[in-house]
Amino acid sequence: MTRRLARPAHWLAIAAIAIVLAATATGTISAHAVATATRTALIVQPQSAAAMTAATALPLKGKIVGIDPGHNGLNKDYPAYLAQQVWNGREWEDCDTTGTQTDWAHTFTEALFNWHVASYLKADLVKDGAKVVMTRPSNKGHGPCVNKRSFIINGAHANVAVDIHADGAYCAGCRGFALLEPVADGPNDKVIHSSRTFGADIKGAMLAVKKMPVSNYDGTNGVSYRDDLAGLNLTKVPKILIEVGNMKNATDARLLASATFQQQVARALLNAIIKFLK
């Protein structure tokens, strides 16, 4: 596309110069006018190239991306709020949970991990031209409930969405990232195929990071089809929930707490989103 757009500007400059030179030869234009017109014509192509470069640098211009950083930093302080029942598309479930955390003396919470990755991802998406819809504004509050998170993203008419989580499985040697994908239940029927395509894009992008392996315990080859989660049951946009790693595994936990790794996960999700929305 760049070459097709640049070429007309190039020939326009040449044509303008040719016309001016012809006029000079017949004595109908001054030498000063020739110099001025030539300079004007010659800047056409660089300006067009700059415009095209800007357009190319914004691969997500006009796109809307939903990000749901699971849980919230103060959920633990609102047990009654979390216990209220919401309809998840198939059955009633708790509004939300506190999420998991590491077993270190100074714990690192899943809610904070989710928020960090979401924040890095949002910044990357905005740089690439996307409008970003977040389901919560900070890690210093509680909620919203899991059904409302889907409604926020659906209401924004997002082109794609990702739910960011980390797991908390107590089992020897259990580690790795898993992709939780929707099962058709009515509201999400039209986005099952596209969600699975998006899941494959995320899996490929995460594998390229080469630090967190595919889960050896959740789903099959790191893919689990879930019909018990409001975020997936109620979605009307292509969506995947990613469990980036297992916070109860020491190796995974060290990665999850690393700002460098969090940024790498955000970049992997960005790459998957760009690929999916091409």
Short mmCIF file of C-alpha atoms in Angstrom, two decimals:
data_model
loop_
_atom_site.label_atom_id
_atom_site.label_comp_id
_atom_site.label_asym_id
_atom_site.label_seq_id
_atom_site.Cartn_x
_atom_site.Cartn_y
_atom_site.Cartn_z
CA MET A 1 0.00 0.00 0.00
CA THR A 2 2.85 2.38 0.74
CA ARG A 3 4.30 2.01 -2.74
CA ARG A 4 0.93 2.52 -4.45
CA LEU A 5 0.32 5.74 -2.56
CA ALA A 6 3.85 7.12 -2.87
CA ARG A 7 4.06 6.65 -6.62
CA PRO A 8 1.29 9.11 -7.64
CA ALA A 9 2.89 11.80 -5.46
CA HIS A 10 6.25 11.17 -7.14
CA TRP A 11 4.81 11.51 -10.63
CA LEU A 12 2.77 14.53 -9.61
CA ALA A 13 5.99 16.30 -8.62
CA ILE A 14 7.66 15.41 -11.93
CA ALA A 15 4.62 16.52 -13.93
CA ALA A 16 4.49 19.84 -12.10
CA ILE A 17 8.16 20.51 -12.83
CA ALA A 18 7.73 19.55 -16.50
CA ILE A 19 4.83 21.96 -16.92
CA VAL A 20 6.77 24.81 -15.35
CA LEU A 21 9.86 24.13 -17.48
CA ALA A 22 7.75 24.09 -20.63
CA ALA A 23 6.23 27.42 -19.71
CA THR A 24 9.70 28.85 -19.15
CA ALA A 25 10.82 27.71 -22.59
CA THR A 26 7.96 29.66 -24.19
CA GLY A 27 8.71 32.72 -22.11
CA THR A 28 5.41 32.71 -20.22
CA ILE A 29 6.88 32.32 -16.73
CA SER A 30 9.88 33.81 -14.91
CA ALA A 31 12.96 31.97 -13.65
CA HIS A 32 11.99 32.91 -10.07
CA ALA A 33 8.60 31.28 -10.54
CA VAL A 34 10.33 28.16 -11.86
CA ALA A 35 12.45 27.89 -8.71
CA THR A 36 9.47 28.41 -6.43
CA ALA A 37 7.25 25.90 -8.23
CA THR A 38 10.05 23.33 -8.31
CA ARG A 39 10.61 23.56 -4.56
CA THR A 40 6.86 23.25 -3.94
CA ALA A 41 6.56 20.24 -6.23
CA LEU A 42 9.53 18.45 -4.70
CA ILE A 43 8.10 18.54 -1.16
CA VAL A 44 4.92 16.74 -2.22
CA GLN A 45 6.42 13.27 -2.04
CA PRO A 46 8.10 13.59 1.42
CA GLN A 47 4.89 14.94 2.91
CA SER A 48 2.88 12.07 1.45
CA ALA A 49 5.46 9.57 2.68
CA ALA A 50 5.22 11.02 6.19
CA ALA A 51 1.45 10.69 6.14
CA MET A 52 1.69 7.11 4.95
CA THR A 53 4.28 6.28 7.60
CA ALA A 54 1.95 7.65 10.28
CA ALA A 55 -0.92 5.53 8.98
CA THR A 56 1.25 2.41 8.87
CA ALA A 57 2.41 3.05 12.44
CA LEU A 58 -1.19 2.90 13.70
CA PRO A 59 -2.32 -0.64 12.80
CA LEU A 60 -5.24 -0.46 15.26
CA LYS A 61 -6.60 2.94 14.26
CA GLY A 62 -10.39 2.87 14.51
CA LYS A 63 -10.46 -0.36 16.52
CA ILE A 64 -11.93 -0.81 20.00
CA VAL A 65 -10.30 -3.30 22.38
CA GLY A 66 -11.77 -4.45 25.70
CA ILE A 67 -9.51 -5.38 28.61
CA ASP A 68 -10.82 -7.03 31.77
CA PRO A 69 -8.14 -7.19 34.50
CA GLY A 70 -9.65 -9.88 36.75
CA HIS A 71 -10.71 -9.13 40.36
CA ASN A 72 -9.72 -5.87 42.13
CA GLY A 73 -7.26 -4.79 44.80
CA LEU A 74 -9.79 -4.24 47.60
CA ASN A 75 -12.19 -7.08 46.83
CA LYS A 76 -11.06 -8.80 50.05
CA ASP A 77 -12.59 -5.97 52.08
CA TYR A 78 -16.07 -6.46 50.61
CA PRO A 79 -17.14 -10.07 51.27
CA ALA A 80 -20.87 -9.31 51.15
CA TYR A 81 -20.48 -7.57 47.82
CA LEU A 82 -18.56 -10.54 46.39
CA ALA A 83 -21.13 -13.03 47.69
CA GLN A 84 -24.11 -11.49 45.88
CA GLN A 85 -25.38 -13.74 43.13
CA VAL A 86 -25.35 -12.78 39.45
CA TRP A 87 -26.60 -14.66 36.40
CA ASN A 88 -23.69 -15.84 34.26
CA GLY A 89 -25.72 -16.93 31.25
CA ARG A 90 -26.25 -20.49 32.48
CA GLU A 91 -26.49 -20.35 36.26
CA TRP A 92 -26.04 -18.13 39.30
CA GLU A 93 -22.54 -17.44 40.55
CA ASP A 94 -20.76 -15.13 42.97
CA CYS A 95 -20.35 -11.52 41.87
CA ASP A 96 -16.55 -11.98 42.00
CA THR A 97 -13.74 -13.37 44.15
CA THR A 98 -10.56 -11.97 45.67
CA GLY A 99 -8.36 -13.88 43.22
CA THR A 100 -5.26 -15.81 44.19
CA GLN A 101 -1.80 -14.75 45.37
CA THR A 102 1.74 -16.03 45.85
CA ASP A 103 2.72 -17.88 49.02
CA TRP A 104 5.64 -15.56 49.78
CA ALA A 105 5.95 -13.73 53.11
CA HIS A 106 5.06 -10.52 51.27
CA THR A 107 2.38 -11.74 48.92
CA PHE A 108 1.95 -10.60 45.36
CA THR A 109 -1.72 -10.69 44.42
CA GLU A 110 -3.34 -11.82 41.22
CA ALA A 111 -5.42 -8.62 41.15
CA LEU A 112 -2.24 -6.52 41.06
CA PHE A 113 -0.62 -8.75 38.43
CA ASN A 114 -3.74 -8.48 36.27
CA TRP A 115 -3.74 -4.70 36.65
CA HIS A 116 -0.07 -4.33 35.74
CA VAL A 117 -0.39 -6.37 32.56
CA ALA A 118 -3.62 -4.60 31.61
CA SER A 119 -1.99 -1.19 32.10
CA TYR A 120 1.01 -2.10 29.96
CA LEU A 121 -1.30 -3.53 27.30
CA LYS A 122 -3.52 -0.45 27.31
CA ALA A 123 -0.51 1.82 26.76
CA ASP A 124 0.71 -0.35 23.86
CA LEU A 125 -2.74 -0.43 22.27
CA VAL A 126 -3.22 3.32 22.50
CA LYS A 127 0.18 3.88 20.87
CA ASP A 128 -1.03 1.74 17.97
CA GLY A 129 -4.20 3.77 17.53
CA ALA A 130 -6.79 1.69 19.40
CA LYS A 131 -9.51 2.92 21.71
CA VAL A 132 -9.32 0.88 24.92
CA VAL A 133 -12.19 0.03 27.26
CA MET A 134 -11.16 -1.16 30.73
CA THR A 135 -13.61 -2.85 33.10
CA ARG A 136 -12.08 -1.15 36.15
CA PRO A 137 -10.18 2.15 36.49
CA SER A 138 -7.59 1.13 39.10
CA ASN A 139 -6.49 -1.58 41.53
CA LYS A 140 -7.71 0.42 44.52
CA GLY A 141 -11.37 -0.49 44.53
CA HIS A 142 -13.76 -3.44 44.45
CA GLY A 143 -15.78 -5.00 41.66
CA PRO A 144 -17.45 -4.67 39.29
CA CYS A 145 -19.25 -8.00 39.25
CA VAL A 146 -18.25 -10.46 36.55
CA ASN A 147 -21.49 -10.06 34.57
CA LYS A 148 -21.16 -6.26 34.51
CA ARG A 149 -17.62 -6.59 33.14
CA SER A 150 -19.03 -8.34 30.08
CA PHE A 151 -21.77 -5.73 29.74
CA ILE A 152 -19.17 -2.93 29.79
CA ILE A 153 -17.20 -4.48 26.94
CA ASN A 154 -20.30 -5.48 24.96
CA GLY A 155 -21.74 -1.99 25.36
CA ALA A 156 -18.55 -0.45 23.97
CA HIS A 157 -18.93 -2.61 20.82
CA ALA A 158 -15.34 -3.80 21.17
CA ASN A 159 -13.80 -5.56 18.18
CA VAL A 160 -12.05 -8.01 20.50
CA ALA A 161 -11.47 -8.45 24.24
CA VAL A 162 -9.17 -10.26 26.64
CA ASP A 163 -9.70 -11.22 30.30
CA ILE A 164 -6.36 -11.23 32.15
CA HIS A 165 -5.85 -13.61 35.09
CA ALA A 166 -3.36 -15.85 36.88
CA ASP A 167 -4.18 -19.24 38.37
CA GLY A 168 -3.82 -20.58 41.91
CA ALA A 169 -3.63 -24.36 41.58
CA TYR A 170 -2.03 -26.36 44.40
CA CYS A 171 -0.52 -29.34 42.62
CA ALA A 172 3.07 -30.51 42.33
CA GLY A 173 4.79 -29.25 39.19
CA CYS A 174 1.68 -27.51 37.86
CA ARG A 175 2.69 -24.51 35.81
CA GLY A 176 2.20 -22.68 32.52
CA PHE A 177 -0.36 -20.47 30.76
CA ALA A 178 -3.83 -21.62 29.78
CA LEU A 179 -6.48 -20.19 27.47
CA LEU A 180 -10.08 -20.40 28.62
CA GLU A 181 -12.43 -20.27 25.64
CA PRO A 182 -16.23 -19.90 25.45
CA VAL A 183 -18.81 -22.60 24.77
CA ALA A 184 -21.94 -21.62 22.83
CA ASP A 185 -24.85 -20.78 25.14
CA GLY A 186 -26.94 -18.19 23.29
CA PRO A 187 -25.53 -14.69 23.90
CA ASN A 188 -22.07 -15.73 22.69
CA ASP A 189 -23.11 -17.98 19.78
CA LYS A 190 -21.89 -15.61 17.07
CA VAL A 191 -18.38 -15.22 18.47
CA ILE A 192 -17.38 -18.81 19.26
CA HIS A 193 -15.39 -19.35 16.06
CA SER A 194 -13.74 -15.94 16.16
CA SER A 195 -12.88 -16.37 19.84
CA ARG A 196 -11.10 -19.62 19.10
CA THR A 197 -9.18 -17.98 16.26
CA PHE A 198 -8.15 -15.25 18.69
CA GLY A 199 -7.13 -17.91 21.20
CA ALA A 200 -4.81 -19.50 18.65
CA ASP A 201 -3.27 -16.08 17.98
CA ILE A 202 -2.65 -15.54 21.71
CA LYS A 203 -1.15 -19.00 22.11
CA GLY A 204 1.27 -18.41 19.25
CA ALA A 205 2.26 -14.99 20.62
CA MET A 206 2.80 -16.34 24.14
CA LEU A 207 4.91 -19.23 22.87
CA ALA A 208 7.10 -16.70 21.07
CA VAL A 209 7.98 -15.15 24.44
CA LYS A 210 9.65 -18.50 25.33
CA LYS A 211 9.47 -18.03 29.08
CA MET A 212 6.12 -19.37 30.22
CA PRO A 213 5.24 -22.82 28.83
CA VAL A 214 1.79 -24.04 27.88
CA SER A 215 -0.07 -25.30 30.96
CA ASN A 216 0.67 -28.90 31.88
CA TYR A 217 -2.48 -29.25 33.97
CA ASP A 218 -5.27 -26.98 32.72
CA GLY A 219 -7.22 -28.15 29.68
CA THR A 220 -5.69 -29.92 26.69
CA ASN A 221 -2.51 -28.39 25.30
CA GLY A 222 -3.27 -25.35 27.41
CA VAL A 223 -6.81 -24.83 26.05
CA SER A 224 -9.86 -25.24 28.26
CA TYR A 225 -13.46 -24.81 27.08
CA ARG A 226 -15.51 -23.24 29.89
CA ASP A 227 -19.26 -22.78 30.21
CA ASP A 228 -19.28 -21.61 33.84
CA LEU A 229 -17.80 -18.12 33.54
CA ALA A 230 -19.89 -14.98 33.02
CA GLY A 231 -17.08 -13.26 31.14
CA LEU A 232 -17.19 -15.92 28.43
CA ASN A 233 -20.87 -16.90 28.56
CA LEU A 234 -22.18 -13.36 28.17
CA THR A 235 -19.70 -11.98 25.67
CA LYS A 236 -20.95 -10.67 22.36
CA VAL A 237 -17.45 -9.88 21.10
CA PRO A 238 -14.55 -12.27 20.39
CA LYS A 239 -12.97 -12.91 23.78
CA ILE A 240 -10.44 -15.14 25.52
CA LEU A 241 -9.57 -15.46 29.20
CA ILE A 242 -5.89 -16.12 29.75
CA GLU A 243 -4.45 -17.62 32.92
CA VAL A 244 -0.91 -16.34 32.40
CA GLY A 245 0.69 -18.72 34.91
CA ASN A 246 0.26 -20.46 38.26
CA MET A 247 0.95 -18.23 41.26
CA LYS A 248 1.33 -21.27 43.51
CA ASN A 249 4.26 -22.54 41.45
CA ALA A 250 7.54 -20.91 42.53
CA THR A 251 8.96 -20.72 39.01
CA ASP A 252 5.81 -19.20 37.55
CA ALA A 253 5.40 -16.86 40.52
CA ARG A 254 8.85 -15.33 40.00
CA LEU A 255 7.98 -14.62 36.39
CA LEU A 256 4.55 -13.22 37.19
CA ALA A 257 6.03 -10.79 39.72
CA SER A 258 8.59 -9.52 37.20
CA ALA A 259 7.81 -6.19 35.53
CA THR A 260 9.87 -7.30 32.53
CA PHE A 261 7.76 -10.42 32.09
CA GLN A 262 4.52 -8.49 32.61
CA GLN A 263 5.55 -6.17 29.77
CA GLN A 264 6.41 -9.16 27.59
CA VAL A 265 2.95 -10.65 28.22
CA ALA A 266 1.35 -7.31 27.32
CA ARG A 267 3.37 -7.17 24.11
CA ALA A 268 2.40 -10.77 23.25
CA LEU A 269 -1.28 -9.90 23.73
CA LEU A 270 -0.81 -6.78 21.60
CA ASN A 271 0.74 -8.85 18.80
CA ALA A 272 -2.13 -11.34 18.98
CA ILE A 273 -4.70 -8.53 18.84
CA ILE A 274 -3.03 -6.93 15.83
CA LYS A 275 -2.87 -10.28 14.03
CA PHE A 276 -6.51 -11.06 14.81
CA LEU A 277 -7.78 -7.65 13.68
CA LYS A 278 -5.87 -7.54 10.38
#
